[in-house]
């Protein structure tokens, strides 16, 4: 069996050792004679799995004691609704528009409260994070998308919001580098970018924000209070996905924890951006100072749109033949995008650059 280098934005690459461990434990989990998929979520065998996953997450992320860690379903997309449904008080929230996911979050919130777009980088094609160092006003919360998976940008600073809870979508940058959890009211992430397989959504919420939903008719499943009271077991949780997240977190810890993961991520990103910036044939689309560590969109320097489009398709197809898969840019932006999440080894980035050199020599001079 040979593995490819998978640059998918999500679901995305998992550490090979994690897949092997899951395979070895697939039909008989540690002498129980059952797969984790077959266990009751309230069984003696399963309890340590979810407890261990939460403990590792708290340790690696440095989650303070006054925050709950919840394992929910519905993806990051359901959090676009749960945040306004649970935090609405005055009925107004601030959103920063940094791209597709950020504007989707705001659009969904509009169903339950008034939103104010306090800053946007739309006019810049979302190629940078706008300057909004301070956000004040009569807001129930401020929402940001910390890493913009599609445009390949990342907040280089956190806006100061005083007493207003800061809520962040960290789907594509969770545990990619240190983050001061205490600066946030709520953090949320779909697992399938950097934590494990799809199916589980991580929510980290400060205790004082867990109150009864103020919106009449809010379903039980959409209330943080219900999930928190029941330790994420109000109903059947995504047991197997939680187990897989636990294995990924164990791998992170064995690798040297967040410090070593951060060092590797910085090394990979520096190599790829360095190559792009020095290239006569390619260019990165995100502006310096706002660049993502995880998602790197890039284009060729071909200026004729039709020729550029044909070159992009050729690049993606030939890269796939060379074992470098899922390099097509998002359908909304085109070009190419290399997602280099935690589980992408340095050798994958090196192989990509070697391919880019070969492709340039054959097609771009
Ligand atoms: C992928 C992604 C989402 C959507 O996640 P789902 O789990 O599919 O709902 C939302 N926000 C960001 C930043 C993402 O990268």
Coordinates of C-alpha atoms and ligand atoms in Angstrom, one line a residue:
X1 CA 0.0 0.0 0.0
X2 CA 1.3 3.5 -0.8
X3 CA 0.0 6.7 0.8
X4 CA -0.3 9.9 -1.2
X5 CA 0.4 13.4 0.2
X6 CA -3.1 14.7 0.7
X7 CA -3.4 18.5 0.7
X8 CA -7.2 18.5 1.1
X9 CA -8.7 21.4 3.1
X10 CA -11.1 19.0 4.9
X11 CA -11.7 16.2 5.6
X12 CA -7.9 16.1 5.5
X13 CA -4.8 14.1 6.2
X14 CA -4.5 12.2 9.5
X15 CA -1.2 10.9 11.0
X16 CA -0.4 7.5 9.5
X17 CA 0.4 6.0 12.9
X18 CA -3.1 7.0 14.1
X19 CA -4.7 5.2 11.3
X20 CA -2.6 2.1 12.0
X21 CA -3.5 2.2 15.6
X22 CA -7.2 2.6 14.8
X23 CA -6.9 -0.3 12.4
X24 CA -5.2 -2.5 15.0
X25 CA -7.9 -1.8 17.5
X26 CA -10.8 -1.9 15.0
X27 CA -12.5 -5.2 15.8
X28 CA -11.2 -5.8 19.4
X29 CA -10.6 -2.6 21.3
X30 CA -8.0 -3.4 24.0
X31 CA -9.4 -6.8 25.0
X32 CA -13.0 -5.8 25.1
X33 CA -13.9 -8.0 22.1
X34 CA -15.7 -5.1 20.6
X35 CA -15.1 -2.2 18.2
X36 CA -15.4 1.3 19.7
X37 CA -18.2 1.7 17.1
X38 CA -20.2 -1.0 18.8
X39 CA -19.9 0.1 22.4
X40 CA -22.6 1.8 24.5
X41 CA -21.5 5.4 25.1
X42 CA -22.4 4.9 28.7
X43 CA -20.3 1.7 29.1
X44 CA -17.2 1.2 31.3
X45 CA -15.1 0.7 28.3
X46 CA -16.1 3.9 26.5
X47 CA -16.0 6.3 29.5
X48 CA -12.2 6.5 29.7
X49 CA -12.0 7.2 25.9
X50 CA -14.1 10.3 26.1
X51 CA -12.5 11.4 29.4
X52 CA -9.0 10.9 28.0
X53 CA -9.8 12.8 24.9
X54 CA -11.1 15.8 26.9
X55 CA -8.1 15.7 29.3
X56 CA -5.6 15.6 26.5
X57 CA -7.4 18.5 24.7
X58 CA -7.4 20.6 27.9
X59 CA -3.7 19.8 28.5
X60 CA -2.5 20.5 24.9
X61 CA -4.6 23.7 24.5
X62 CA -4.2 24.9 28.1
X63 CA -8.0 25.2 28.6
X64 CA -8.7 27.0 31.9
X65 CA -10.9 25.3 34.6
X66 CA -13.7 27.8 34.1
X67 CA -14.4 26.5 30.6
X68 CA -16.4 23.5 29.5
X69 CA -15.2 21.3 26.7
X70 CA -18.1 19.9 24.7
X71 CA -18.2 17.3 21.9
X72 CA -21.2 18.0 19.7
X73 CA -22.5 17.3 16.2
X74 CA -23.6 19.4 13.3
X75 CA -20.2 20.7 12.3
X76 CA -18.9 24.3 12.7
X77 CA -21.9 25.2 10.5
X78 CA -24.4 24.4 13.4
X79 CA -22.3 26.7 15.7
X80 CA -23.2 29.6 13.3
X81 CA -26.7 29.1 14.7
X82 CA -26.0 27.9 18.3
X83 CA -23.9 31.0 19.1
X84 CA -26.7 33.5 18.5
X85 CA -29.4 31.2 19.8
X86 CA -27.6 31.0 23.2
X87 CA -25.9 34.3 23.6
X88 CA -28.7 36.7 22.5
X89 CA -29.4 39.3 25.2
X90 CA -29.7 42.8 23.7
X91 CA -30.2 41.3 20.3
X92 CA -27.2 42.7 18.5
X93 CA -23.8 41.1 17.6
X94 CA -20.6 42.3 15.8
X95 CA -19.1 40.2 13.0
X96 CA -15.9 40.7 11.1
X97 CA -16.1 39.7 7.5
X98 CA -12.9 37.9 6.5
X99 CA -14.2 35.5 3.9
X100 CA -16.7 32.8 3.0
X101 CA -17.1 31.1 6.4
X102 CA -17.2 34.4 8.3
X103 CA -20.0 35.7 6.1
X104 CA -21.9 32.5 6.3
X105 CA -21.7 32.7 10.1
X106 CA -23.1 36.2 10.0
X107 CA -25.8 35.3 7.5
X108 CA -27.1 32.5 9.8
X109 CA -27.0 34.7 12.9
X110 CA -29.2 37.3 11.2
X111 CA -32.1 34.9 11.7
X112 CA -32.1 35.5 15.5
X113 CA -30.5 38.9 16.0
X114 CA -29.2 42.0 14.3
X115 CA -25.7 41.7 13.1
X116 CA -23.3 44.6 12.5
X117 CA -20.3 44.0 10.1
X118 CA -17.7 46.0 12.0
X119 CA -15.0 45.4 9.5
X120 CA -14.5 43.6 6.2
X121 CA -11.7 42.8 3.8
X122 CA -14.1 42.0 1.0
X123 CA -12.8 45.0 -1.1
X124 CA -9.3 43.4 -0.9
X125 CA -10.6 40.1 -2.1
X126 CA -10.3 38.8 1.4
X127 CA -6.5 38.6 0.9
X128 CA -5.8 40.2 4.3
X129 CA -7.3 40.6 7.8
X130 CA -8.7 44.1 8.4
X131 CA -7.3 46.4 11.1
X132 CA -9.8 46.3 14.0
X133 CA -7.7 46.3 17.1
X134 CA -10.6 47.3 19.3
X135 CA -14.3 46.6 19.1
X136 CA -16.7 48.3 21.4
X137 CA -20.5 48.8 21.4
X138 CA -23.7 47.4 22.6
X139 CA -23.0 43.9 21.4
X140 CA -23.9 40.5 22.9
X141 CA -20.7 39.1 21.4
X142 CA -18.1 39.7 18.7
X143 CA -17.5 36.9 16.2
X144 CA -14.3 36.3 14.2
X145 CA -13.0 33.5 12.0
X146 CA -9.5 33.0 13.2
X147 CA -8.2 31.1 10.2
X148 CA -9.9 31.6 6.8
X149 CA -9.6 28.2 5.2
X150 CA -10.6 29.3 1.7
X151 CA -8.7 32.6 1.4
X152 CA -5.7 31.4 3.4
X153 CA -5.6 34.2 5.9
X154 CA -5.2 34.2 9.7
X155 CA -5.7 36.9 12.3
X156 CA -2.2 38.0 13.3
X157 CA -3.6 39.6 16.5
X158 CA -6.8 39.4 18.6
X159 CA -9.2 42.3 18.7
X160 CA -9.7 43.8 22.2
X161 CA -13.3 43.5 23.1
X162 CA -13.4 44.4 26.8
X163 CA -16.3 42.8 28.5
X164 CA -17.9 41.6 25.3
X165 CA -17.4 37.9 24.8
X166 CA -15.1 37.1 21.8
X167 CA -16.4 34.1 19.8
X168 CA -14.1 32.4 17.3
X169 CA -14.4 29.8 14.6
X170 CA -11.1 27.9 14.9
X171 CA -12.0 25.0 12.6
X172 CA -8.9 25.1 10.4
X173 CA -6.3 26.3 13.0
X174 CA -7.2 24.5 16.2
X175 CA -4.0 23.2 17.9
X176 CA -1.8 24.5 15.1
X177 CA -0.1 27.0 17.4
X178 CA -0.6 28.3 20.9
X179 CA -3.9 30.2 21.6
X180 CA -4.8 32.0 24.8
X181 CA -8.2 30.4 25.5
X182 CA -8.9 32.9 28.3
X183 CA -9.3 35.7 25.8
X184 CA -12.4 34.0 24.4
X185 CA -16.0 33.4 25.4
X186 CA -16.5 30.5 22.9
X187 CA -14.2 28.7 20.6
X188 CA -15.5 26.1 18.1
X189 CA -14.1 23.8 15.5
X190 CA -15.3 21.0 13.2
X191 CA -12.9 18.2 13.8
X192 CA -12.2 17.3 10.2
X193 CA -9.4 19.8 9.5
X194 CA -6.9 19.4 12.3
X195 CA -8.4 17.1 14.9
X196 CA -9.7 13.9 13.4
X197 CA -12.5 12.7 11.2
X198 CA -15.7 14.5 10.5
X199 CA -18.7 14.0 12.8
X200 CA -17.6 15.7 16.0
X201 CA -17.5 19.4 16.7
X202 CA -15.4 20.8 19.5
X203 CA -16.9 23.6 21.5
X204 CA -15.0 25.4 24.4
X205 CA -17.3 27.7 26.3
X206 CA -16.7 29.9 29.4
X207 CA -19.0 28.8 32.3
X208 CA -20.8 32.1 32.7
X209 CA -22.0 32.0 29.0
X210 CA -23.8 28.7 29.6
X211 CA -27.3 29.9 30.4
X212 CA -30.8 28.9 29.3
X213 CA -31.3 29.9 25.7
X214 CA -33.2 33.2 25.6
X215 CA -34.9 32.3 22.3
X216 CA -38.2 30.6 22.8
X217 CA -38.5 27.3 21.1
X218 CA -34.8 26.6 20.9
X219 CA -34.5 22.8 20.5
X220 CA -32.8 21.0 23.4
X221 CA -30.0 19.8 21.1
X222 CA -29.1 23.4 20.3
X223 CA -28.7 24.5 23.9
X224 CA -25.2 24.6 25.4
X225 CA -26.7 24.3 28.9
X226 CA -28.3 20.9 28.1
X227 CA -25.0 19.5 26.6
X228 CA -22.9 20.9 29.5
X229 CA -25.3 19.5 32.2
X230 CA -25.0 16.1 30.5
X231 CA -21.3 16.0 29.9
X232 CA -21.9 15.9 26.1
X233 CA -24.0 12.8 26.6
X234 CA -27.5 14.2 26.4
X235 CA -27.9 11.9 23.4
X236 CA -25.5 9.5 21.7
X237 CA -22.3 11.4 21.0
X238 CA -20.2 10.7 17.9
X239 CA -18.4 8.0 19.8
X240 CA -16.0 6.8 17.1
X241 CA -15.0 10.3 16.0
X242 CA -14.3 11.3 19.6
X243 CA -12.1 8.2 19.9
X244 CA -10.2 9.2 16.8
X245 CA -9.7 12.7 18.1
X246 CA -8.2 11.1 21.2
X247 CA -5.7 9.1 19.1
X248 CA -4.7 12.3 17.2
X249 CA -4.2 14.2 20.5
X250 CA -2.1 11.3 21.8
X251 CA 0.0 11.5 18.7
X252 CA 0.4 15.2 19.2
X253 CA 1.6 14.7 22.8
X254 CA 4.0 11.9 21.8
X255 CA 5.3 14.2 19.0
X256 CA 6.4 16.8 21.6
X257 CA 3.1 18.6 22.3
X258 CA 2.0 21.9 20.9
X259 CA 5.5 23.5 21.0
X260 CA 6.9 20.9 18.6
X261 CA 3.8 20.9 16.4
X262 CA 4.0 24.7 16.2
X263 CA 7.7 24.5 15.3
X264 CA 6.9 22.0 12.5
X265 CA 4.0 24.1 11.2
X266 CA 6.2 27.2 11.1
X267 CA 8.9 25.3 9.3
X268 CA 6.5 23.9 6.6
X269 CA 4.8 27.3 6.1
X270 CA 8.1 29.2 5.9
X271 CA 9.4 26.8 3.3
X272 CA 6.3 27.0 1.1
X273 CA 5.8 30.8 1.3
X274 CA 9.5 31.4 0.9
X275 CA 9.4 29.4 -2.3
X276 CA 6.3 31.2 -3.6
X277 CA 7.7 34.6 -2.8
X278 CA 11.0 33.9 -4.5
X279 CA 9.3 32.3 -7.6
X280 CA 9.1 33.8 -11.1
X281 CA 6.3 31.4 -11.9
X282 CA 4.0 31.3 -8.9
X283 CA 2.6 33.6 -6.2
X284 CA 0.8 33.3 -2.9
X285 CA -2.5 35.2 -2.8
X286 CA -2.7 36.0 0.9
X287 CA -0.8 39.2 1.9
X288 CA 2.2 39.0 4.2
X289 CA 1.2 39.7 7.8
X290 CA -2.2 37.9 7.4
X291 CA -1.0 34.6 6.1
X292 CA -2.4 31.2 7.3
X293 CA -0.1 28.6 8.7
X294 CA -2.5 25.9 7.5
X295 CA -4.0 26.8 4.1
X296 CA -1.8 28.2 1.3
X297 CA -3.7 29.3 -1.8
X298 CA -1.5 30.1 -4.8
X299 CA -1.6 31.0 -8.5
X300 CA 0.7 30.8 -11.5
X301 CA 1.9 34.2 -12.8
X302 CA 0.1 33.6 -16.1
X303 CA -2.0 36.7 -16.7
X304 CA -4.3 35.5 -19.5
X305 CA -7.3 34.1 -17.7
X306 CA -8.0 31.3 -20.1
X307 CA -4.4 30.1 -20.2
X308 CA -4.2 30.4 -16.4
X309 CA -7.3 28.3 -16.0
X310 CA -5.9 25.6 -18.3
X311 CA -2.6 25.6 -16.5
X312 CA -4.3 25.3 -13.1
X313 CA -6.2 22.2 -14.3
X314 CA -3.0 20.7 -15.7
X315 CA -1.1 21.4 -12.5
X316 CA -3.8 19.8 -10.3
X317 CA -4.1 16.7 -12.6
X318 CA -0.3 16.1 -13.0
X319 CA 0.3 16.7 -9.3
X320 CA -2.3 14.0 -8.5
X321 CA -0.5 11.6 -10.9
X322 CA 2.7 12.3 -8.9
X323 CA 0.9 11.4 -5.6
X324 CA 0.2 15.0 -4.5
X325 CA -3.6 15.1 -4.3
X326 CA -6.4 17.6 -3.6
X327 CA -4.5 20.7 -4.7
X328 CA -7.4 22.4 -6.5
X329 CA -8.3 25.8 -5.1
X330 CA -11.7 26.3 -3.6
X331 CA -14.4 26.6 -6.4
X332 CA -15.0 30.2 -5.4
X333 CA -11.4 31.3 -5.8
X334 CA -9.8 28.9 -8.3
X335 CA -6.1 28.4 -8.6
X336 CA -4.4 26.0 -6.2
X337 CA -4.5 25.6 -2.5
X338 CA -2.2 23.4 -0.4
X339 CA -3.6 22.7 3.1
X340 CA -0.7 21.8 5.3
X341 CA -2.3 20.8 8.5
X342 CA -0.6 19.3 11.6
X343 CA -0.5 15.8 10.1
X344 CA 1.2 16.9 6.8
X345 CA 4.9 16.0 7.1
X346 CA 7.7 18.3 6.0
X347 CA 8.5 15.8 3.3
X348 CA 5.0 16.5 1.7
X349 CA 5.9 20.2 1.4
X350 CA 9.3 19.3 0.0
X351 CA 7.7 16.9 -2.6
X352 CA 5.2 19.7 -3.5
X353 CA 8.0 22.2 -4.1
X354 CA 10.0 19.7 -6.2
X355 CA 6.9 19.1 -8.3
X356 CA 6.2 22.8 -8.7
X357 CA 9.8 23.2 -10.0
X358 CA 9.3 20.4 -12.5
X359 CA 5.9 21.8 -13.6
X360 CA 7.3 25.3 -14.0
X361 CA 10.2 24.1 -16.1
X362 CA 7.9 22.3 -18.4
X363 CA 5.0 24.8 -18.6
X364 CA 5.7 28.2 -17.2
X365 CA 8.8 29.6 -18.9
Ligands
LIG1 C1 -14.7 23.8 7.1 C2 -15.1 25.1 7.9 C3 -16.4 25.3 8.3 C4 -17.5 24.3 8.0 O1 -17.4 23.2 8.9 P1 -18.5 22.1 8.9 O2 -17.9 21.2 10.0 O3 -18.4 21.4 7.6 O4 -19.8 22.7 9.2 C5 -16.6 26.5 9.0 N1 -15.6 27.3 9.3 C6 -14.4 27.2 8.9 C7 -13.3 28.2 9.2 C8 -14.0 26.0 8.1 O5 -12.8 25.8 7.7

